């Protein structure tokens, strides 16, 4: 069995991105680009992965700790120089090595396997993966001789007018005999124009004495290189279309899918409807019969059967069966909404658990609270959980009615079957079955306003 290795080049800054974050760590559908590549290598037939990092290396070390072997490129002197950095780990070893760039997030494990197999089934010492783009600007061009054999790769900047017309481009993926790779790398010379060591030069260096072949990719989008923020949006669009299509084929109804973004790790059961302008990301799961959207954002959350979420935001939370959320509700930081709840207009729920049949239909804040079942929060009721320094807990029993505009000053416990009068500010625990009234008595001063209100005149 031959050993199959991958070298992933991710040391560059990504100057054309014009962002602080190193390019390969830039998120697409809220997940760093490089993670897609590593995930797909892990699923492929590759045995070992060496990743070259440099600019803001700590970002990658933290993100991919234990999943790849890191080597470092202190100064970013080009892709050839970056590959050389793996020499201490890999030089002299047998087997074949695939070189991948850290800025091709759409590559997948099937493509990696196909390329490896094609190389192994050919008698190539080096296989260059190429594709065709109608607009090849920015890519290295593939130069072939009269026998159609590849003889060189010329970078866009260095192309003559004629070479710029070539639509066959270098994807930046190569499979090469590992020993040969590290023998040839030191022979690359600095490019005159950019002063970099181009990995692409291995083609010209090997083509006379070795078998250099090509593997032509038909799905060009799979190997697109991301160099700027526009390309990020193109890659994101491709990914979004692919994910949405798969969900639709699985029986998920997506209305106006161009406006719906679903992350890679999201699970959606058949029979779910997703309305326009909706984003579902992270480790989220949406169960059968649920309707999400329009205009909603779900992240790291579980939505149970037959729930409806409209015009709302749900982060790191759970919503149990048949509950309705929104319009304009915000659930966050481990809100666990029980079954058959109604969390309505302008209601925020944070780090709280509600029992079945609980309702907060309008303008309420529920934070650090546990409720029993059948609790009604009147319009404008607030669990006052913060004293300026610490957060405190509110506990509410079953069958509780909380009148409009009530403040429950935590820490506080409200017993079962309690009724709290509207406008109360409740500072003491309320026992089971009680009516709590905590507001000033109303005083009516009879015959009073005639002294204050002047009759309306039609003054001109
Ligand atoms: C590269 C290829 C080009 C190809 C294109 C495909 C070279 C010289 N050019 O161009 O032929 O058509 O990819 O997308 O190889 N990197 C390092 N260290 C460095 C420089 C780069 O690790 O010193 C890494 C980057 O982080 C990046 C990858 O190598 O992930 C490619 O670098 P990039 O600058 O994007 O190369 P392109 O100009 O796109
Ligand atoms: Mg690139």
XYZ file of C-alpha atoms and ligand atoms in Angstrom:
500
model
C 0.000 0.000 0.000
C 1.390 3.392 -0.909
C 1.107 6.252 1.530
C -1.021 9.129 0.321
C -0.253 12.535 1.750
C -1.645 16.019 1.372
C 0.200 19.308 1.692
C -2.145 22.256 2.174
C -0.729 25.739 1.586
C -2.306 28.270 3.928
C 0.500 30.590 5.019
C -0.412 33.575 2.872
C -1.939 36.788 4.128
C -4.481 37.131 1.353
C -3.603 40.726 0.526
C -6.359 40.990 -2.067
C -8.982 40.271 0.608
C -8.180 43.577 2.341
C -9.303 42.144 5.665
C -7.488 41.473 8.934
C -8.349 37.807 9.098
C -5.953 35.517 7.181
C -7.637 34.531 3.928
C -7.879 30.781 4.498
C -9.600 31.353 7.853
C -12.237 33.606 6.331
C -15.740 32.196 6.906
C -18.097 30.985 4.224
C -21.569 30.189 5.567
C -20.136 31.017 8.991
C -17.427 28.315 8.755
C -13.737 29.042 8.037
C -12.754 28.176 4.472
C -9.865 25.960 5.579
C -12.172 23.780 7.676
C -14.053 22.667 4.564
C -10.783 21.562 3.011
C -9.584 19.683 6.095
C -12.979 18.033 6.588
C -12.947 16.743 3.019
C -9.358 15.532 3.254
C -10.351 13.617 6.393
C -13.194 11.964 4.475
C -10.922 11.102 1.528
C -8.326 8.351 0.998
C -5.490 10.640 2.180
C -3.469 9.163 5.081
C -1.566 12.187 6.411
C -1.879 15.954 6.060
C 0.782 18.599 6.465
C -0.408 22.192 6.504
C 1.876 25.145 5.831
C 0.943 28.167 7.928
C 2.624 31.512 8.583
C 0.587 34.687 8.668
C -1.457 34.641 11.933
C -0.542 31.002 12.412
C -2.178 30.883 15.847
C -5.624 31.192 14.249
C -5.046 27.894 12.411
C -3.290 26.161 15.303
C -6.265 26.794 17.515
C -8.855 25.910 14.898
C -7.305 22.674 13.611
C -5.399 21.491 16.664
C -4.604 17.749 16.341
C -6.211 17.361 12.929
C -3.181 18.191 10.739
C 0.596 18.398 11.126
C 1.734 22.035 10.985
C 4.882 23.411 9.376
C 5.772 27.088 9.296
C 6.685 29.553 6.585
C 8.050 32.651 8.281
C 8.205 34.839 5.166
C 5.661 34.325 2.428
C 7.987 33.886 -0.526
C 5.571 32.042 -2.788
C 3.846 28.700 -3.215
C 7.081 26.857 -4.155
C 8.806 28.161 -1.039
C 5.752 27.270 1.073
C 5.814 23.669 -0.162
C 9.546 23.468 0.670
C 8.642 24.075 4.312
C 7.226 20.531 4.447
C 10.605 19.138 3.477
C 11.768 18.343 7.058
C 8.669 16.225 7.586
C 8.315 14.601 4.181
C 11.524 14.670 2.099
C 12.789 11.234 1.111
C 9.543 9.443 1.920
C 7.900 7.259 -0.700
C 4.262 7.540 -1.774
C 2.281 10.152 -3.604
C 1.464 13.640 -2.402
C -1.406 15.883 -3.382
C -0.809 19.604 -3.014
C -3.926 21.651 -2.280
C -4.323 25.374 -1.790
C -6.072 26.652 1.309
C -8.235 28.993 -0.774
C -10.352 26.403 -2.628
C -13.287 25.802 -0.266
C -15.505 24.012 -2.784
C -13.253 21.005 -3.265
C -14.751 17.810 -1.863
C -13.606 14.345 -0.847
C -14.946 12.688 -3.992
C -12.906 15.015 -6.186
C -9.785 14.430 -4.088
C -10.202 10.651 -4.417
C -10.834 10.896 -8.143
C -7.677 12.940 -8.673
C -5.559 10.571 -6.541
C -6.895 7.525 -8.374
C -6.372 9.112 -11.780
C -2.757 9.850 -10.885
C -2.125 6.363 -9.573
C -3.727 4.736 -12.608
C -1.590 6.793 -14.991
C 2.154 6.511 -15.284
C 2.554 10.181 -14.414
C 5.262 11.351 -12.035
C 3.377 14.634 -11.788
C -0.310 15.205 -12.519
C -1.420 18.822 -12.812
C -5.135 19.415 -12.255
C -6.478 21.915 -14.764
C -9.857 23.304 -15.704
C -11.400 25.784 -18.122
C -12.767 29.193 -17.191
C -14.464 31.580 -19.627
C -12.808 34.345 -17.667
C -9.411 32.921 -16.652
C -8.066 36.224 -15.298
C -5.862 35.769 -12.242
C -5.141 32.082 -12.827
C -1.929 30.520 -14.145
C -2.378 29.414 -17.788
C -1.615 25.897 -19.018
C 0.844 25.879 -21.906
C 0.784 22.777 -24.143
C 3.060 21.772 -27.041
C 1.988 20.546 -30.491
C 1.425 17.040 -29.073
C -0.968 18.520 -26.512
C 1.441 17.778 -23.681
C 1.735 20.284 -20.835
C 5.083 22.050 -20.858
C 4.641 24.946 -18.461
C 2.307 27.022 -16.298
C 2.582 30.770 -16.769
C 1.150 33.077 -14.130
C -1.398 35.653 -15.289
C 1.010 38.518 -14.551
C 3.733 36.963 -16.665
C 1.583 35.952 -19.659
C 2.070 37.342 -23.135
C -1.012 38.631 -24.958
C -1.447 35.254 -26.706
C -1.005 33.285 -23.483
C -3.674 35.406 -21.817
C -6.155 34.043 -24.390
C -5.663 30.490 -23.056
C -8.737 29.410 -21.121
C -7.227 26.278 -19.595
C -5.944 27.204 -16.153
C -3.973 25.791 -13.273
C -6.268 24.893 -10.362
C -3.283 24.813 -8.005
C -3.778 21.098 -7.317
C -0.973 18.703 -8.192
C -0.288 15.060 -7.403
C 3.352 14.161 -7.464
C 5.681 11.366 -6.506
C 6.748 12.517 -3.038
C 10.481 11.860 -3.377
C 10.623 13.606 -6.722
C 8.766 16.632 -5.319
C 11.377 17.344 -2.671
C 14.231 16.683 -5.138
C 12.901 19.240 -7.568
C 11.681 22.020 -5.221
C 15.184 23.437 -4.496
C 15.650 23.923 -8.239
C 12.859 26.510 -8.474
C 14.265 29.969 -9.089
C 12.915 33.285 -7.884
C 10.473 34.801 -10.363
C 11.740 38.023 -11.835
C 8.525 39.955 -11.695
C 7.223 39.097 -8.202
C 10.384 37.844 -6.521
C 8.520 34.701 -5.402
C 9.284 30.994 -5.778
C 6.405 29.659 -7.894
C 5.387 26.066 -7.297
C 4.043 26.084 -10.843
C 7.652 25.987 -12.104
C 7.891 22.278 -11.263
C 6.073 21.593 -14.540
C 8.764 23.180 -16.690
C 11.475 21.596 -14.545
C 10.087 18.054 -14.820
C 8.472 17.939 -18.244
C 11.542 16.859 -20.203
C 12.760 13.961 -18.089
C 9.586 12.808 -16.382
C 5.989 12.011 -17.182
C 3.961 15.132 -16.571
C 0.253 14.745 -17.313
C -2.943 16.636 -16.639
C -6.266 15.806 -15.051
C -8.915 18.110 -16.485
C -11.762 18.963 -14.122
C -15.136 19.444 -15.749
C -16.802 21.060 -12.714
C -14.675 24.191 -12.761
C -16.504 25.789 -9.804
C -15.203 23.014 -7.485
C -11.676 24.285 -7.826
C -12.195 28.014 -7.958
C -9.601 29.957 -5.981
C -10.856 32.589 -3.574
C -8.661 35.667 -3.600
C -10.986 38.546 -2.718
C -14.308 39.275 -1.032
C -16.191 39.102 -4.324
C -14.926 35.540 -4.825
C -16.094 34.766 -1.270
C -19.619 35.731 -2.309
C -19.391 33.607 -5.473
C -18.170 30.593 -3.482
C -20.905 31.154 -0.920
C -23.541 31.276 -3.648
C -22.309 27.956 -5.105
C -22.320 26.345 -1.691
C -25.760 27.717 -0.862
C -27.269 26.442 -4.120
C -25.802 23.004 -3.618
C -26.983 22.682 -0.011
C -30.481 24.043 -0.743
C -30.904 21.721 -3.704
C -30.025 18.698 -1.586
C -32.557 19.710 1.097
C -35.266 20.250 -1.513
C -34.581 16.822 -3.013
C -34.929 15.420 0.529
C -38.453 16.867 0.820
C -37.827 20.270 2.391
C -39.889 23.034 0.810
C -37.781 26.168 0.337
C -39.585 29.252 -0.913
C -37.379 31.613 -2.933
C -34.180 29.629 -2.249
C -31.884 32.416 -3.448
C -32.664 34.214 -0.193
C -32.260 31.169 2.067
C -28.890 30.250 3.562
C -28.429 26.883 5.253
C -25.123 25.864 6.840
C -23.307 22.624 6.106
C -24.011 20.885 9.401
C -27.697 21.739 9.616
C -30.139 18.807 9.679
C -33.614 19.425 8.268
C -36.262 16.703 8.171
C -38.622 16.282 5.242
C -41.912 18.140 5.585
C -40.264 21.335 6.823
C -41.030 24.641 5.078
C -38.434 27.392 4.917
C -39.774 30.820 3.995
C -37.722 33.593 2.297
C -34.875 35.570 3.879
C -34.024 32.896 6.376
C -30.622 31.747 7.620
C -30.098 28.484 9.502
C -26.536 27.763 10.604
C -24.323 25.970 13.135
C -25.373 22.665 14.658
C -29.069 23.241 14.114
C -31.814 20.679 13.606
C -35.304 21.386 12.266
C -37.905 18.653 12.684
C -40.794 17.583 10.483
C -43.735 19.949 10.086
C -41.892 23.053 11.281
C -42.093 26.322 9.359
C -39.160 28.685 9.607
C -39.330 32.248 8.333
C -39.815 34.520 6.645
C -37.003 36.785 7.832
C -35.627 34.522 10.537
C -32.233 33.472 11.800
C -31.617 30.167 13.559
C -28.162 29.267 14.870
C -27.078 26.242 16.929
C -30.685 25.481 17.838
C -33.160 22.623 17.773
C -36.659 23.282 16.476
C -39.061 20.421 17.227
C -42.052 19.205 15.229
C -44.750 21.576 13.969
C -43.138 24.682 15.423
C -43.544 27.978 13.574
C -40.838 30.648 13.767
C -41.665 33.928 12.009
C -39.562 37.089 11.705
C -37.480 35.974 14.679
C -33.978 35.145 15.914
C -33.173 31.894 17.727
C -29.587 31.371 18.944
C -28.304 28.411 21.013
C -31.821 27.433 22.045
C -34.541 24.781 21.765
C -38.193 25.169 20.841
C -40.421 22.197 21.565
C -43.309 20.882 19.506
C -46.207 23.019 18.277
C -44.919 26.268 19.816
C -45.057 29.488 17.838
C -42.257 32.029 17.930
C -42.669 35.587 16.705
C -43.207 37.739 14.943
C -40.151 39.632 16.231
C -39.084 37.358 19.088
C -35.503 36.761 20.220
C -34.485 33.526 21.925
C -30.877 33.193 23.011
C -28.285 31.651 25.274
C -30.036 28.395 26.084
C -33.663 29.369 26.032
C -35.664 26.151 26.203
C -39.232 26.777 25.148
C -41.651 24.027 26.169
C -44.332 22.504 23.925
C -47.432 24.467 22.852
C -45.980 27.825 23.895
C -46.601 31.152 22.318
C -43.688 33.565 22.354
C -44.901 36.558 20.430
C -44.246 40.131 19.393
C -41.102 41.726 20.816
C -40.470 39.075 23.455
C -36.916 38.169 24.473
C -36.154 34.922 26.280
C -32.651 34.286 27.607
C -31.259 31.304 29.548
C -34.738 30.263 30.655
C -36.932 27.186 30.523
C -40.682 27.373 30.059
C -43.249 24.638 30.763
C -45.975 23.533 28.344
C -48.744 25.949 27.291
C -46.846 29.021 28.452
C -47.550 32.322 26.734
C -45.717 35.602 26.457
C -47.510 37.174 23.575
C -46.221 40.721 23.609
C -43.393 42.929 24.853
C -41.861 40.786 27.598
C -38.366 39.928 28.871
C -37.820 36.511 30.436
C -34.251 35.961 31.637
C -32.692 33.400 34.016
C -36.148 32.010 34.677
C -37.790 28.625 35.036
C -41.535 28.411 34.613
C -43.991 25.581 35.140
C -46.730 24.917 32.641
C -49.623 27.184 31.695
C -47.989 30.440 32.703
C -49.236 33.648 31.123
C -46.890 36.630 30.938
C -48.972 39.750 30.346
C -47.886 42.460 27.956
C -44.826 44.303 29.244
C -43.918 41.875 32.032
C -40.255 41.613 32.954
C -38.195 39.249 35.048
C -35.762 41.721 36.574
C -32.710 39.488 36.683
C -29.814 41.963 36.921
C -29.002 44.092 39.973
C -26.186 45.911 38.227
C -23.596 43.360 39.292
C -25.069 39.871 39.282
C -27.777 37.932 37.508
C -30.479 36.340 39.679
C -32.950 33.545 39.153
C -36.753 33.654 38.885
C -38.788 30.522 39.526
C -42.450 30.380 38.575
C -44.851 27.478 39.296
C -47.739 26.061 37.214
C -50.943 27.899 36.221
C -49.645 31.368 36.987
C -51.083 34.584 35.588
C -48.707 37.536 35.495
C -50.587 40.756 34.819
C -49.447 43.377 32.325
C -46.484 45.586 33.178
C -45.312 43.459 36.074
C -41.713 43.444 37.336
C -40.596 40.292 39.108
C -37.476 41.369 41.036
C -35.160 38.326 41.153
C -34.197 36.279 43.056
C -37.834 35.402 43.501
C -40.143 32.405 43.590
C -43.765 32.525 42.484
C -45.859 29.526 43.619
C -48.463 27.514 41.673
C -51.858 29.082 40.839
C -50.674 32.600 41.627
C -52.303 35.680 40.122
C -50.273 38.874 39.975
C -52.139 42.111 39.487
C -51.178 44.249 36.511
C -48.608 46.938 37.175
C -47.082 45.204 40.191
C -43.424 45.326 41.133
C -43.046 42.093 43.068
C -40.055 41.899 45.408
C -41.141 39.095 47.759
C -41.929 35.447 47.051
C -45.625 34.739 46.411
C -47.095 31.538 47.933
C -49.288 29.034 46.109
C -52.794 30.202 45.321
C -52.232 33.871 46.286
C -53.189 37.068 44.540
C -50.274 39.486 44.684
C -50.855 43.194 44.292
C -47.783 45.373 44.578
C -48.720 48.831 43.383
C -50.017 52.078 44.836
C -53.687 52.385 45.609
C -55.606 54.515 43.171
C -56.917 57.795 44.477
C -59.749 59.585 42.621
C -60.098 63.257 43.527
C -63.642 64.099 42.611
C -64.573 67.284 40.774
C -60.925 68.152 40.391
C -60.147 68.796 36.733
C -62.525 71.651 36.145
C -59.880 73.842 37.784
C -57.224 72.620 35.365
C -58.850 72.175 32.013
C -59.756 75.314 30.150
C -62.638 75.116 27.708
C -61.494 75.001 24.074
C -62.038 78.288 22.227
C -61.996 78.918 18.535
C -59.418 81.684 18.852
C -58.192 83.044 15.574
C -2.112 30.180 -7.468
C -1.234 29.622 -8.601
C -1.966 29.811 -9.918
C -3.319 29.126 -9.858
C -4.143 29.629 -8.679
C -5.370 28.755 -8.499
C 1.136 29.872 -8.022
C 2.364 30.672 -8.239
N 0.031 30.311 -8.630
O -2.257 31.578 -7.692
O -1.202 29.249 -10.979
O -4.002 29.333 -11.078
O -3.382 29.534 -7.462
O -6.208 29.267 -7.513
O 1.188 28.871 -7.342
N 0.588 30.568 0.042
C 1.489 30.247 1.019
N 2.689 30.871 1.052
C 3.080 31.796 0.130
C 2.130 32.118 -0.892
C 0.908 31.491 -0.909
O 1.209 29.390 1.871
O 4.201 32.305 0.219
C -0.734 29.907 0.023
C -1.864 30.896 0.235
O -2.191 30.999 1.610
C -2.998 30.304 -0.584
C -2.284 29.465 -1.645
O -0.939 29.322 -1.242
O -3.826 29.463 0.174
C -2.341 30.103 -3.019
O -1.812 31.410 -2.973
P -2.470 32.605 -3.788
O -1.706 33.832 -3.458
O -3.912 32.605 -3.601
O -2.106 32.157 -5.285
P -2.858 32.600 -6.611
O -2.380 33.953 -6.998
O -4.295 32.402 -6.447
Mg -5.481 31.976 -4.821
